[in-house]
Amino acid sequence: MNSLPTHLSDAVVQARTVLAQAEHVACLTGAGISAESGIPTFRDCQTGLWAHFDPEDLASAAGFRRNPPRVWQWYRDRWKNMQETAPNAGHRALVELAGWLPRFDIITQNVDDLHEKAGHDTVWHLHGELGRFRCLDCRRPYAPAPVELTQDTPPPCPRCQGLIRPDVVWFGEMLDPAVLERAYASSRACDVMLVVGTSGMVWPASDLPCAAQAHGACLIEVNPQSTLLSAGADICLPASAGQVLPLLCSQADDTAGPDRNIGPRISGDA
Ligand code: OAD
């Protein structure tokens, strides 16, 4: 804490105070939380996926129909990379926070499994998951055999012979209404919304922080860059998730925290 610039350490103190009093935190994450695990974000102009690949080719049903092997291989390689990727200090800090709070919901736009690998049992994936597959035509879920995940072309659906695709949300597609409804319900009910590592450029995810604030929640943003959400946030923590999230649950530096009821709740404690 002492090595942080004053504006950041003041904001950390404020965020810890707010979290210490919270009953229900909804946490919306985006690609930025996985950046320190080595997974590229989308909109960074140097390293972002959309700086190098055309989303119309790779993230749309039309692009998949035009060139199934190209799209299959791109997602297969991202899936393989995900197998070798570990959660970072930011993911782990969120698990620790969740253990301290009466209710903590993780809503993510990410298709990776790093929140789960870090230890969250329930994660609401707004944009689907790289490790899930379904038929493009009949929509039935499909579990590819290991060998199929090494091949260069998508397997055929055993029911309708359609193409098997990753079960992620592509441009022009609807989000799963049940997942979206849960995300909205959590956003409307929470008293703190923690938004980590998203540019806030993709709707409807970008609407959740607004829904939370409209229902009285305090909005805390963690992002090294200013975003579309920053101006409206109650507390901005302009630093990387791996740097700042551990400070929100750290017991190490008591100058940072309120008198503190934040800490692991042990069953039976008064
Ligand atoms: P973006 O690439 O749009 O934004 C990533 C954000 O993370 C940026 O605001 C960065 O400043 C921030 N960031 C980078 N490194 C960070 C770090 N170490 N800690 C905290 N923040 C960091 O990604 P998303 O907002 O997640 O959709 O993009 C939303 C959706 O757009 C994605 O889910 C994807 C994409 O098209 C689908 O695939 C359907």
PDB file of C-alpha atoms and ligand atoms in Angstrom:
ATOM      1  CA  MET A   1       0.000   0.000   0.000  1.00  0.00           C
ATOM      2  CA  ASN A   2       2.704   2.448   0.986  1.00  0.00           C
ATOM      3  CA  SER A   3       4.313   2.230  -2.451  1.00  0.00           C
ATOM      4  CA  LEU A   4       1.064   3.075  -4.237  1.00  0.00           C
ATOM      5  CA  PRO A   5       0.411   6.566  -5.567  1.00  0.00           C
ATOM      6  CA  THR A   6      -1.797   8.496  -3.120  1.00  0.00           C
ATOM      7  CA  HIS A   7      -4.854   8.614  -5.381  1.00  0.00           C
ATOM      8  CA  LEU A   8      -4.773   4.832  -5.728  1.00  0.00           C
ATOM      9  CA  SER A   9      -4.179   4.052  -2.062  1.00  0.00           C
ATOM     10  CA  ASP A  10      -7.007   6.441  -1.092  1.00  0.00           C
ATOM     11  CA  ALA A  11      -9.320   4.682  -3.549  1.00  0.00           C
ATOM     12  CA  VAL A  12      -8.281   1.268  -2.171  1.00  0.00           C
ATOM     13  CA  VAL A  13      -9.172   2.426   1.354  1.00  0.00           C
ATOM     14  CA  GLN A  14     -12.565   3.652   0.129  1.00  0.00           C
ATOM     15  CA  ALA A  15     -13.233   0.401  -1.717  1.00  0.00           C
ATOM     16  CA  ARG A  16     -12.307  -1.690   1.310  1.00  0.00           C
ATOM     17  CA  THR A  17     -14.623   0.368   3.493  1.00  0.00           C
ATOM     18  CA  VAL A  18     -17.512  -0.122   1.090  1.00  0.00           C
ATOM     19  CA  LEU A  19     -16.821  -3.861   0.732  1.00  0.00           C
ATOM     20  CA  ALA A  20     -16.577  -4.289   4.493  1.00  0.00           C
ATOM     21  CA  GLN A  21     -20.184  -3.146   4.806  1.00  0.00           C
ATOM     22  CA  ALA A  22     -21.528  -5.015   1.801  1.00  0.00           C
ATOM     23  CA  GLU A  23     -24.000  -7.857   2.038  1.00  0.00           C
ATOM     24  CA  HIS A  24     -24.177  -8.698  -1.646  1.00  0.00           C
ATOM     25  CA  VAL A  25     -21.459  -7.996  -4.208  1.00  0.00           C
ATOM     26  CA  ALA A  26     -21.972  -8.632  -7.918  1.00  0.00           C
ATOM     27  CA  CYS A  27     -18.694  -8.794  -9.820  1.00  0.00           C
ATOM     28  CA  LEU A  28     -18.665  -8.288 -13.596  1.00  0.00           C
ATOM     29  CA  THR A  29     -15.424  -9.303 -15.265  1.00  0.00           C
ATOM     30  CA  GLY A  30     -14.039  -8.898 -18.756  1.00  0.00           C
ATOM     31  CA  ALA A  31     -10.954  -9.896 -20.688  1.00  0.00           C
ATOM     32  CA  GLY A  32      -8.699  -7.638 -18.570  1.00  0.00           C
ATOM     33  CA  ILE A  33      -8.859  -9.957 -15.570  1.00  0.00           C
ATOM     34  CA  SER A  34      -7.335 -12.769 -17.622  1.00  0.00           C
ATOM     35  CA  ALA A  35      -4.680 -10.560 -19.255  1.00  0.00           C
ATOM     36  CA  GLU A  36      -2.129 -11.237 -16.509  1.00  0.00           C
ATOM     37  CA  SER A  37      -2.608 -14.974 -17.101  1.00  0.00           C
ATOM     38  CA  GLY A  38      -1.453 -14.417 -20.694  1.00  0.00           C
ATOM     39  CA  ILE A  39      -4.835 -14.416 -22.449  1.00  0.00           C
ATOM     40  CA  PRO A  40      -5.071 -11.461 -24.846  1.00  0.00           C
ATOM     41  CA  THR A  41      -7.880  -8.927 -24.476  1.00  0.00           C
ATOM     42  CA  PHE A  42     -10.002  -7.949 -27.507  1.00  0.00           C
ATOM     43  CA  ARG A  43      -9.650  -4.218 -28.021  1.00  0.00           C
ATOM     44  CA  ASP A  44      -6.080  -3.397 -27.070  1.00  0.00           C
ATOM     45  CA  CYS A  45      -4.786  -1.754 -30.259  1.00  0.00           C
ATOM     46  CA  GLN A  46      -1.435  -3.637 -30.130  1.00  0.00           C
ATOM     47  CA  THR A  47      -2.163  -7.011 -28.589  1.00  0.00           C
ATOM     48  CA  GLY A  48      -5.973  -7.307 -28.711  1.00  0.00           C
ATOM     49  CA  LEU A  49      -7.514 -10.204 -30.619  1.00  0.00           C
ATOM     50  CA  TRP A  50      -9.647  -7.853 -32.693  1.00  0.00           C
ATOM     51  CA  ALA A  51      -6.512  -5.929 -33.725  1.00  0.00           C
ATOM     52  CA  HIS A  52      -5.281  -9.040 -35.550  1.00  0.00           C
ATOM     53  CA  PHE A  53      -8.395 -10.967 -36.473  1.00  0.00           C
ATOM     54  CA  ASP A  54     -11.620  -9.902 -38.112  1.00  0.00           C
ATOM     55  CA  PRO A  55     -14.542 -10.625 -35.785  1.00  0.00           C
ATOM     56  CA  GLU A  56     -16.852 -10.891 -38.792  1.00  0.00           C
ATOM     57  CA  ASP A  57     -14.767 -13.869 -40.019  1.00  0.00           C
ATOM     58  CA  LEU A  58     -14.136 -15.536 -36.669  1.00  0.00           C
ATOM     59  CA  ALA A  59     -16.983 -14.585 -34.379  1.00  0.00           C
ATOM     60  CA  SER A  60     -20.113 -14.873 -36.458  1.00  0.00           C
ATOM     61  CA  ALA A  61     -22.267 -17.744 -37.705  1.00  0.00           C
ATOM     62  CA  ALA A  62     -21.880 -16.417 -41.267  1.00  0.00           C
ATOM     63  CA  GLY A  63     -18.061 -16.489 -40.932  1.00  0.00           C
ATOM     64  CA  PHE A  64     -18.250 -20.074 -39.637  1.00  0.00           C
ATOM     65  CA  ARG A  65     -20.450 -21.197 -42.534  1.00  0.00           C
ATOM     66  CA  ARG A  66     -18.068 -19.507 -45.019  1.00  0.00           C
ATOM     67  CA  ASN A  67     -14.996 -21.242 -43.645  1.00  0.00           C
ATOM     68  CA  PRO A  68     -15.676 -23.852 -40.943  1.00  0.00           C
ATOM     69  CA  PRO A  69     -12.063 -25.116 -40.598  1.00  0.00           C
ATOM     70  CA  ARG A  70     -10.647 -21.613 -40.106  1.00  0.00           C
ATOM     71  CA  VAL A  71     -13.097 -20.800 -37.307  1.00  0.00           C
ATOM     72  CA  TRP A  72     -12.875 -24.269 -35.733  1.00  0.00           C
ATOM     73  CA  GLN A  73      -9.066 -24.088 -35.637  1.00  0.00           C
ATOM     74  CA  TRP A  74      -9.048 -20.598 -34.120  1.00  0.00           C
ATOM     75  CA  TYR A  75     -11.313 -21.604 -31.243  1.00  0.00           C
ATOM     76  CA  ARG A  76      -9.632 -25.004 -30.861  1.00  0.00           C
ATOM     77  CA  ASP A  77      -6.271 -23.275 -30.457  1.00  0.00           C
ATOM     78  CA  ARG A  78      -7.711 -20.824 -27.921  1.00  0.00           C
ATOM     79  CA  TRP A  79      -9.246 -23.784 -26.084  1.00  0.00           C
ATOM     80  CA  LYS A  80      -5.859 -25.589 -26.074  1.00  0.00           C
ATOM     81  CA  ASN A  81      -4.112 -22.457 -24.808  1.00  0.00           C
ATOM     82  CA  MET A  82      -6.690 -22.206 -22.030  1.00  0.00           C
ATOM     83  CA  GLN A  83      -5.769 -25.730 -20.844  1.00  0.00           C
ATOM     84  CA  GLU A  84      -2.240 -24.489 -20.175  1.00  0.00           C
ATOM     85  CA  THR A  85      -3.280 -21.243 -18.509  1.00  0.00           C
ATOM     86  CA  ALA A  86      -3.529 -20.654 -14.768  1.00  0.00           C
ATOM     87  CA  PRO A  87      -5.549 -18.087 -12.835  1.00  0.00           C
ATOM     88  CA  ASN A  88      -3.660 -15.044 -11.588  1.00  0.00           C
ATOM     89  CA  ALA A  89      -3.626 -13.052  -8.351  1.00  0.00           C
ATOM     90  CA  GLY A  90      -6.751 -11.143  -9.455  1.00  0.00           C
ATOM     91  CA  HIS A  91      -8.828 -14.316  -9.908  1.00  0.00           C
ATOM     92  CA  ARG A  92      -7.570 -15.668  -6.594  1.00  0.00           C
ATOM     93  CA  ALA A  93      -8.370 -12.446  -4.750  1.00  0.00           C
ATOM     94  CA  LEU A  94     -11.982 -12.614  -5.956  1.00  0.00           C
ATOM     95  CA  VAL A  95     -12.278 -16.126  -4.497  1.00  0.00           C
ATOM     96  CA  GLU A  96     -10.951 -14.810  -1.197  1.00  0.00           C
ATOM     97  CA  LEU A  97     -13.417 -11.900  -1.208  1.00  0.00           C
ATOM     98  CA  ALA A  98     -16.263 -14.271  -2.029  1.00  0.00           C
ATOM     99  CA  GLY A  99     -15.389 -16.290   1.074  1.00  0.00           C
ATOM    100  CA  TRP A 100     -15.818 -13.244   3.264  1.00  0.00           C
ATOM    101  CA  LEU A 101     -19.047 -11.832   1.943  1.00  0.00           C
ATOM    102  CA  PRO A 102     -22.556 -13.160   2.567  1.00  0.00           C
ATOM    103  CA  ARG A 103     -23.212 -13.174  -1.194  1.00  0.00           C
ATOM    104  CA  PHE A 104     -20.782 -12.742  -4.052  1.00  0.00           C
ATOM    105  CA  ASP A 105     -21.836 -13.414  -7.653  1.00  0.00           C
ATOM    106  CA  ILE A 106     -19.383 -13.707 -10.525  1.00  0.00           C
ATOM    107  CA  ILE A 107     -20.758 -12.609 -13.879  1.00  0.00           C
ATOM    108  CA  THR A 108     -18.192 -12.834 -16.638  1.00  0.00           C
ATOM    109  CA  GLN A 109     -17.980 -11.965 -20.305  1.00  0.00           C
ATOM    110  CA  ASN A 110     -14.986 -14.283 -20.558  1.00  0.00           C
ATOM    111  CA  VAL A 111     -15.173 -17.627 -22.287  1.00  0.00           C
ATOM    112  CA  ASP A 112     -12.171 -18.992 -20.389  1.00  0.00           C
ATOM    113  CA  ASP A 113     -12.441 -21.071 -17.208  1.00  0.00           C
ATOM    114  CA  LEU A 114     -10.025 -19.157 -15.003  1.00  0.00           C
ATOM    115  CA  HIS A 115     -12.616 -18.120 -12.400  1.00  0.00           C
ATOM    116  CA  GLU A 116     -13.550 -21.797 -12.016  1.00  0.00           C
ATOM    117  CA  LYS A 117      -9.901 -22.873 -11.889  1.00  0.00           C
ATOM    118  CA  ALA A 118      -9.319 -20.280  -9.169  1.00  0.00           C
ATOM    119  CA  GLY A 119     -12.088 -21.875  -7.098  1.00  0.00           C
ATOM    120  CA  HIS A 120     -15.473 -20.330  -7.907  1.00  0.00           C
ATOM    121  CA  ASP A 121     -18.173 -23.004  -8.073  1.00  0.00           C
ATOM    122  CA  THR A 122     -20.752 -20.932  -9.908  1.00  0.00           C
ATOM    123  CA  VAL A 123     -19.825 -18.518 -12.670  1.00  0.00           C
ATOM    124  CA  TRP A 124     -22.394 -16.955 -14.976  1.00  0.00           C
ATOM    125  CA  HIS A 125     -20.815 -16.865 -18.419  1.00  0.00           C
ATOM    126  CA  LEU A 126     -22.690 -14.239 -20.416  1.00  0.00           C
ATOM    127  CA  HIS A 127     -20.810 -15.021 -23.631  1.00  0.00           C
ATOM    128  CA  GLY A 128     -20.613 -18.812 -23.328  1.00  0.00           C
ATOM    129  CA  GLU A 129     -17.598 -21.023 -22.734  1.00  0.00           C
ATOM    130  CA  LEU A 130     -14.697 -22.184 -24.908  1.00  0.00           C
ATOM    131  CA  GLY A 131     -14.914 -25.646 -23.386  1.00  0.00           C
ATOM    132  CA  ARG A 132     -18.554 -26.190 -24.383  1.00  0.00           C
ATOM    133  CA  PHE A 133     -19.767 -27.176 -27.845  1.00  0.00           C
ATOM    134  CA  ARG A 134     -23.075 -27.460 -29.667  1.00  0.00           C
ATOM    135  CA  CYS A 135     -24.511 -28.009 -33.115  1.00  0.00           C
ATOM    136  CA  LEU A 136     -24.789 -24.898 -35.273  1.00  0.00           C
ATOM    137  CA  ASP A 137     -28.080 -26.143 -36.737  1.00  0.00           C
ATOM    138  CA  CYS A 138     -30.026 -28.163 -34.159  1.00  0.00           C
ATOM    139  CA  ARG A 139     -28.284 -26.442 -31.178  1.00  0.00           C
ATOM    140  CA  ARG A 140     -27.942 -29.707 -29.229  1.00  0.00           C
ATOM    141  CA  PRO A 141     -24.945 -29.790 -26.887  1.00  0.00           C
ATOM    142  CA  TYR A 142     -22.074 -31.987 -28.013  1.00  0.00           C
ATOM    143  CA  ALA A 143     -19.012 -33.297 -26.162  1.00  0.00           C
ATOM    144  CA  PRO A 144     -16.232 -33.799 -28.721  1.00  0.00           C
ATOM    145  CA  ALA A 145     -14.024 -36.858 -28.309  1.00  0.00           C
ATOM    146  CA  PRO A 146     -10.428 -35.884 -27.403  1.00  0.00           C
ATOM    147  CA  VAL A 147      -9.269 -36.818 -30.906  1.00  0.00           C
ATOM    148  CA  GLU A 148     -11.861 -34.489 -32.462  1.00  0.00           C
ATOM    149  CA  LEU A 149     -10.320 -31.600 -30.543  1.00  0.00           C
ATOM    150  CA  THR A 150      -7.022 -32.209 -32.334  1.00  0.00           C
ATOM    151  CA  GLN A 151      -8.561 -32.229 -35.799  1.00  0.00           C
ATOM    152  CA  ASP A 152      -8.594 -29.318 -38.228  1.00  0.00           C
ATOM    153  CA  THR A 153     -12.271 -29.537 -39.147  1.00  0.00           C
ATOM    154  CA  PRO A 154     -15.361 -29.465 -36.937  1.00  0.00           C
ATOM    155  CA  PRO A 155     -16.985 -32.833 -36.294  1.00  0.00           C
ATOM    156  CA  PRO A 156     -20.477 -33.427 -37.696  1.00  0.00           C
ATOM    157  CA  CYS A 157     -23.462 -33.443 -35.363  1.00  0.00           C
ATOM    158  CA  PRO A 158     -24.458 -37.098 -34.788  1.00  0.00           C
ATOM    159  CA  ARG A 159     -28.149 -36.143 -34.898  1.00  0.00           C
ATOM    160  CA  CYS A 160     -28.502 -33.797 -37.856  1.00  0.00           C
ATOM    161  CA  GLN A 161     -25.061 -33.799 -39.523  1.00  0.00           C
ATOM    162  CA  GLY A 162     -24.810 -30.050 -38.896  1.00  0.00           C
ATOM    163  CA  LEU A 163     -21.489 -28.475 -37.922  1.00  0.00           C
ATOM    164  CA  ILE A 164     -20.323 -28.614 -34.311  1.00  0.00           C
ATOM    165  CA  ARG A 165     -19.266 -25.167 -33.089  1.00  0.00           C
ATOM    166  CA  PRO A 166     -17.966 -23.685 -29.839  1.00  0.00           C
ATOM    167  CA  ASP A 167     -20.821 -22.673 -27.547  1.00  0.00           C
ATOM    168  CA  VAL A 168     -19.813 -19.028 -27.360  1.00  0.00           C
ATOM    169  CA  VAL A 169     -21.950 -16.049 -28.249  1.00  0.00           C
ATOM    170  CA  TRP A 170     -21.058 -14.658 -31.651  1.00  0.00           C
ATOM    171  CA  PHE A 171     -21.869 -11.223 -33.021  1.00  0.00           C
ATOM    172  CA  GLY A 172     -25.541 -10.965 -33.915  1.00  0.00           C
ATOM    173  CA  GLU A 173     -26.521 -13.770 -31.510  1.00  0.00           C
ATOM    174  CA  MET A 174     -28.655 -13.613 -28.380  1.00  0.00           C
ATOM    175  CA  LEU A 175     -27.223 -14.286 -24.973  1.00  0.00           C
ATOM    176  CA  ASP A 176     -28.706 -17.193 -23.027  1.00  0.00           C
ATOM    177  CA  PRO A 177     -31.817 -15.533 -21.564  1.00  0.00           C
ATOM    178  CA  ALA A 178     -31.607 -17.504 -18.293  1.00  0.00           C
ATOM    179  CA  VAL A 179     -28.013 -16.413 -17.671  1.00  0.00           C
ATOM    180  CA  LEU A 180     -28.799 -12.831 -18.618  1.00  0.00           C
ATOM    181  CA  GLU A 181     -31.818 -12.754 -16.330  1.00  0.00           C
ATOM    182  CA  ARG A 182     -29.738 -14.015 -13.400  1.00  0.00           C
ATOM    183  CA  ALA A 183     -27.091 -11.403 -14.140  1.00  0.00           C
ATOM    184  CA  TYR A 184     -29.698  -8.631 -14.174  1.00  0.00           C
ATOM    185  CA  ALA A 185     -31.341  -9.946 -10.997  1.00  0.00           C
ATOM    186  CA  SER A 186     -27.989  -9.970  -9.214  1.00  0.00           C
ATOM    187  CA  SER A 187     -27.115  -6.496 -10.523  1.00  0.00           C
ATOM    188  CA  ARG A 188     -30.428  -5.062  -9.354  1.00  0.00           C
ATOM    189  CA  ALA A 189     -30.148  -6.669  -5.912  1.00  0.00           C
ATOM    190  CA  CYS A 190     -26.480  -6.108  -5.041  1.00  0.00           C
ATOM    191  CA  ASP A 191     -25.233  -3.287  -2.845  1.00  0.00           C
ATOM    192  CA  VAL A 192     -21.802  -3.181  -4.513  1.00  0.00           C
ATOM    193  CA  MET A 193     -20.934  -3.880  -8.126  1.00  0.00           C
ATOM    194  CA  LEU A 194     -17.255  -4.548  -8.772  1.00  0.00           C
ATOM    195  CA  VAL A 195     -16.397  -4.208 -12.465  1.00  0.00           C
ATOM    196  CA  VAL A 196     -13.012  -5.636 -13.421  1.00  0.00           C
ATOM    197  CA  GLY A 197     -11.174  -5.483 -16.734  1.00  0.00           C
ATOM    198  CA  THR A 198     -13.853  -4.620 -19.240  1.00  0.00           C
ATOM    199  CA  SER A 199     -13.978  -1.798 -21.751  1.00  0.00           C
ATOM    200  CA  GLY A 200     -17.764  -1.662 -21.289  1.00  0.00           C
ATOM    201  CA  MET A 201     -18.218  -1.572 -25.041  1.00  0.00           C
ATOM    202  CA  VAL A 202     -20.390  -4.636 -25.486  1.00  0.00           C
ATOM    203  CA  TRP A 203     -24.085  -4.575 -24.700  1.00  0.00           C
ATOM    204  CA  PRO A 204     -25.935  -5.960 -22.758  1.00  0.00           C
ATOM    205  CA  ALA A 205     -23.050  -6.686 -20.351  1.00  0.00           C
ATOM    206  CA  SER A 206     -22.246  -2.977 -20.324  1.00  0.00           C
ATOM    207  CA  ASP A 207     -25.755  -2.244 -19.047  1.00  0.00           C
ATOM    208  CA  LEU A 208     -25.371  -4.313 -15.860  1.00  0.00           C
ATOM    209  CA  PRO A 209     -23.309  -1.708 -13.953  1.00  0.00           C
ATOM    210  CA  CYS A 210     -25.934   0.924 -14.879  1.00  0.00           C
ATOM    211  CA  ALA A 211     -28.721  -1.376 -13.645  1.00  0.00           C
ATOM    212  CA  ALA A 212     -26.830  -1.874 -10.383  1.00  0.00           C
ATOM    213  CA  GLN A 213     -26.315   1.847  -9.843  1.00  0.00           C
ATOM    214  CA  ALA A 214     -29.917   2.611 -10.735  1.00  0.00           C
ATOM    215  CA  HIS A 215     -30.900   0.315  -7.860  1.00  0.00           C
ATOM    216  CA  GLY A 216     -28.580   2.058  -5.411  1.00  0.00           C
ATOM    217  CA  ALA A 217     -25.392  -0.027  -5.652  1.00  0.00           C
ATOM    218  CA  CYS A 218     -21.937   1.491  -5.296  1.00  0.00           C
ATOM    219  CA  LEU A 219     -19.952   0.956  -8.508  1.00  0.00           C
ATOM    220  CA  ILE A 220     -16.245   0.148  -8.129  1.00  0.00           C
ATOM    221  CA  GLU A 221     -14.168  -0.146 -11.294  1.00  0.00           C
ATOM    222  CA  VAL A 222     -10.782  -1.856 -11.587  1.00  0.00           C
ATOM    223  CA  ASN A 223      -9.053  -1.016 -14.850  1.00  0.00           C
ATOM    224  CA  PRO A 224      -5.658   0.524 -15.656  1.00  0.00           C
ATOM    225  CA  GLN A 225      -7.316   2.500 -18.483  1.00  0.00           C
ATOM    226  CA  SER A 226     -10.240   4.857 -18.381  1.00  0.00           C
ATOM    227  CA  THR A 227     -13.353   3.274 -19.939  1.00  0.00           C
ATOM    228  CA  LEU A 228     -16.910   4.139 -20.872  1.00  0.00           C
ATOM    229  CA  LEU A 229     -17.887   3.193 -17.315  1.00  0.00           C
ATOM    230  CA  SER A 230     -15.228   5.229 -15.483  1.00  0.00           C
ATOM    231  CA  ALA A 231     -16.994   8.590 -15.460  1.00  0.00           C
ATOM    232  CA  GLY A 232     -20.035   7.104 -13.742  1.00  0.00           C
ATOM    233  CA  ALA A 233     -18.134   4.886 -11.292  1.00  0.00           C
ATOM    234  CA  ASP A 234     -18.245   5.777  -7.595  1.00  0.00           C
ATOM    235  CA  ILE A 235     -14.703   4.490  -7.025  1.00  0.00           C
ATOM    236  CA  CYS A 236     -12.078   3.954  -9.745  1.00  0.00           C
ATOM    237  CA  LEU A 237      -9.039   1.799  -9.045  1.00  0.00           C
ATOM    238  CA  PRO A 238      -6.738   2.586 -11.987  1.00  0.00           C
ATOM    239  CA  ALA A 239      -4.428  -0.427 -11.777  1.00  0.00           C
ATOM    240  CA  SER A 240      -4.205  -3.982 -13.004  1.00  0.00           C
ATOM    241  CA  ALA A 241      -6.512  -6.574 -11.482  1.00  0.00           C
ATOM    242  CA  GLY A 242      -3.577  -8.660 -10.253  1.00  0.00           C
ATOM    243  CA  GLN A 243      -2.116  -5.668  -8.456  1.00  0.00           C
ATOM    244  CA  VAL A 244      -5.188  -4.118  -6.893  1.00  0.00           C
ATOM    245  CA  LEU A 245      -7.675  -6.929  -6.167  1.00  0.00           C
ATOM    246  CA  PRO A 246      -5.393  -8.596  -3.582  1.00  0.00           C
ATOM    247  CA  LEU A 247      -5.241  -5.239  -1.771  1.00  0.00           C
ATOM    248  CA  LEU A 248      -9.019  -5.278  -1.365  1.00  0.00           C
ATOM    249  CA  CYS A 249      -8.789  -8.381   0.776  1.00  0.00           C
ATOM    250  CA  SER A 250      -5.310  -8.040   2.216  1.00  0.00           C
ATOM    251  CA  GLN A 251      -5.096  -8.117   5.997  1.00  0.00           C
ATOM    252  CA  ALA A 252      -1.408  -7.296   5.829  1.00  0.00           C
ATOM    253  CA  ASP A 253      -1.604  -3.536   5.981  1.00  0.00           C
ATOM    254  CA  ASP A 254      -4.108  -2.387   8.552  1.00  0.00           C
ATOM    255  CA  THR A 255      -3.623   1.255   7.632  1.00  0.00           C
ATOM    256  CA  ALA A 256      -5.552   0.417   4.494  1.00  0.00           C
ATOM    257  CA  GLY A 257      -8.657  -1.004   6.001  1.00  0.00           C
ATOM    258  CA  PRO A 258     -11.619   0.050   8.066  1.00  0.00           C
ATOM    259  CA  ASP A 259     -11.875  -1.298  11.638  1.00  0.00           C
ATOM    260  CA  ARG A 260     -12.631  -4.447   9.859  1.00  0.00           C
ATOM    261  CA  ASN A 261     -15.189  -7.028   9.890  1.00  0.00           C
ATOM    262  CA  ILE A 262     -13.840  -8.108   6.510  1.00  0.00           C
ATOM    263  CA  GLY A 263     -12.075 -11.386   6.943  1.00  0.00           C
ATOM    264  CA  PRO A 264     -12.911 -15.029   6.693  1.00  0.00           C
ATOM    265  CA  ARG A 265     -16.241 -15.814   8.368  1.00  0.00           C
ATOM    266  CA  ILE A 266     -15.873 -18.909  10.434  1.00  0.00           C
ATOM    267  CA  SER A 267     -19.057 -20.737  11.169  1.00  0.00           C
ATOM    268  CA  GLY A 268     -20.069 -20.200  14.776  1.00  0.00           C
ATOM    269  CA  ASP A 269     -18.226 -16.881  15.089  1.00  0.00           C
ATOM    270  CA  ALA A 270     -20.160 -14.224  16.950  1.00  0.00           C
TER     271      ALA A 270
HETATM  272  P1  OAD B   1     -11.935  -5.541 -24.127  1.00  0.00           P
HETATM  273  O1  OAD B   1     -10.747  -6.018 -24.872  1.00  0.00           O
HETATM  274  O2  OAD B   1     -12.925  -4.705 -24.855  1.00  0.00           O
HETATM  275  O3  OAD B   1     -11.482  -4.690 -22.853  1.00  0.00           O
HETATM  276  C1  OAD B   1     -10.521  -5.199 -21.952  1.00  0.00           C
HETATM  277  C2  OAD B   1     -10.354  -4.192 -20.842  1.00  0.00           C
HETATM  278  O4  OAD B   1      -9.443  -4.754 -19.888  1.00  0.00           O
HETATM  279  C3  OAD B   1      -9.751  -2.850 -21.283  1.00  0.00           C
HETATM  280  O5  OAD B   1     -10.556  -1.797 -20.779  1.00  0.00           O
HETATM  281  C4  OAD B   1      -8.365  -2.845 -20.637  1.00  0.00           C
HETATM  282  O6  OAD B   1      -7.954  -1.527 -20.240  1.00  0.00           O
HETATM  283  C5  OAD B   1      -8.583  -3.726 -19.443  1.00  0.00           C
HETATM  284  N1  OAD B   1      -7.372  -4.385 -18.933  1.00  0.00           N
HETATM  285  C6  OAD B   1      -6.280  -4.791 -19.619  1.00  0.00           C
HETATM  286  N2  OAD B   1      -5.396  -5.387 -18.800  1.00  0.00           N
HETATM  287  C7  OAD B   1      -5.951  -5.361 -17.561  1.00  0.00           C
HETATM  288  C8  OAD B   1      -5.530  -5.844 -16.293  1.00  0.00           C
HETATM  289  N3  OAD B   1      -4.358  -6.467 -16.121  1.00  0.00           N
HETATM  290  N4  OAD B   1      -6.360  -5.657 -15.237  1.00  0.00           N
HETATM  291  C9  OAD B   1      -7.566  -5.021 -15.389  1.00  0.00           C
HETATM  292  N5  OAD B   1      -8.002  -4.562 -16.576  1.00  0.00           N
HETATM  293  C10 OAD B   1      -7.212  -4.735 -17.648  1.00  0.00           C
HETATM  294  O7  OAD B   1     -12.619  -6.841 -23.475  1.00  0.00           O
HETATM  295  P2  OAD B   1     -14.088  -7.002 -22.887  1.00  0.00           P
HETATM  296  O8  OAD B   1     -14.593  -5.740 -22.311  1.00  0.00           O
HETATM  297  O9  OAD B   1     -14.080  -8.215 -22.032  1.00  0.00           O
HETATM  298  O10 OAD B   1     -17.284 -10.926 -26.754  1.00  0.00           O
HETATM  299  O11 OAD B   1     -14.876  -7.320 -24.220  1.00  0.00           O
HETATM  300  C11 OAD B   1     -16.237  -7.639 -24.168  1.00  0.00           C
HETATM  301  C12 OAD B   1     -16.564  -8.637 -25.237  1.00  0.00           C
HETATM  302  O12 OAD B   1     -16.102  -8.159 -26.512  1.00  0.00           O
HETATM  303  C13 OAD B   1     -15.871  -9.978 -25.093  1.00  0.00           C
HETATM  304  O13 OAD B   1     -16.528 -10.842 -24.175  1.00  0.00           O
HETATM  305  C14 OAD B   1     -15.923 -10.520 -26.483  1.00  0.00           C
HETATM  306  C15 OAD B   1     -15.564  -9.278 -27.276  1.00  0.00           C
HETATM  307  O14 OAD B   1     -16.058  -9.223 -28.572  1.00  0.00           O
HETATM  308  C16 OAD B   1     -17.494 -12.091 -27.328  1.00  0.00           C
HETATM  309  O15 OAD B   1     -16.608 -12.836 -27.671  1.00  0.00           O
HETATM  310  C17 OAD B   1     -18.939 -12.385 -27.513  1.00  0.00           C
END
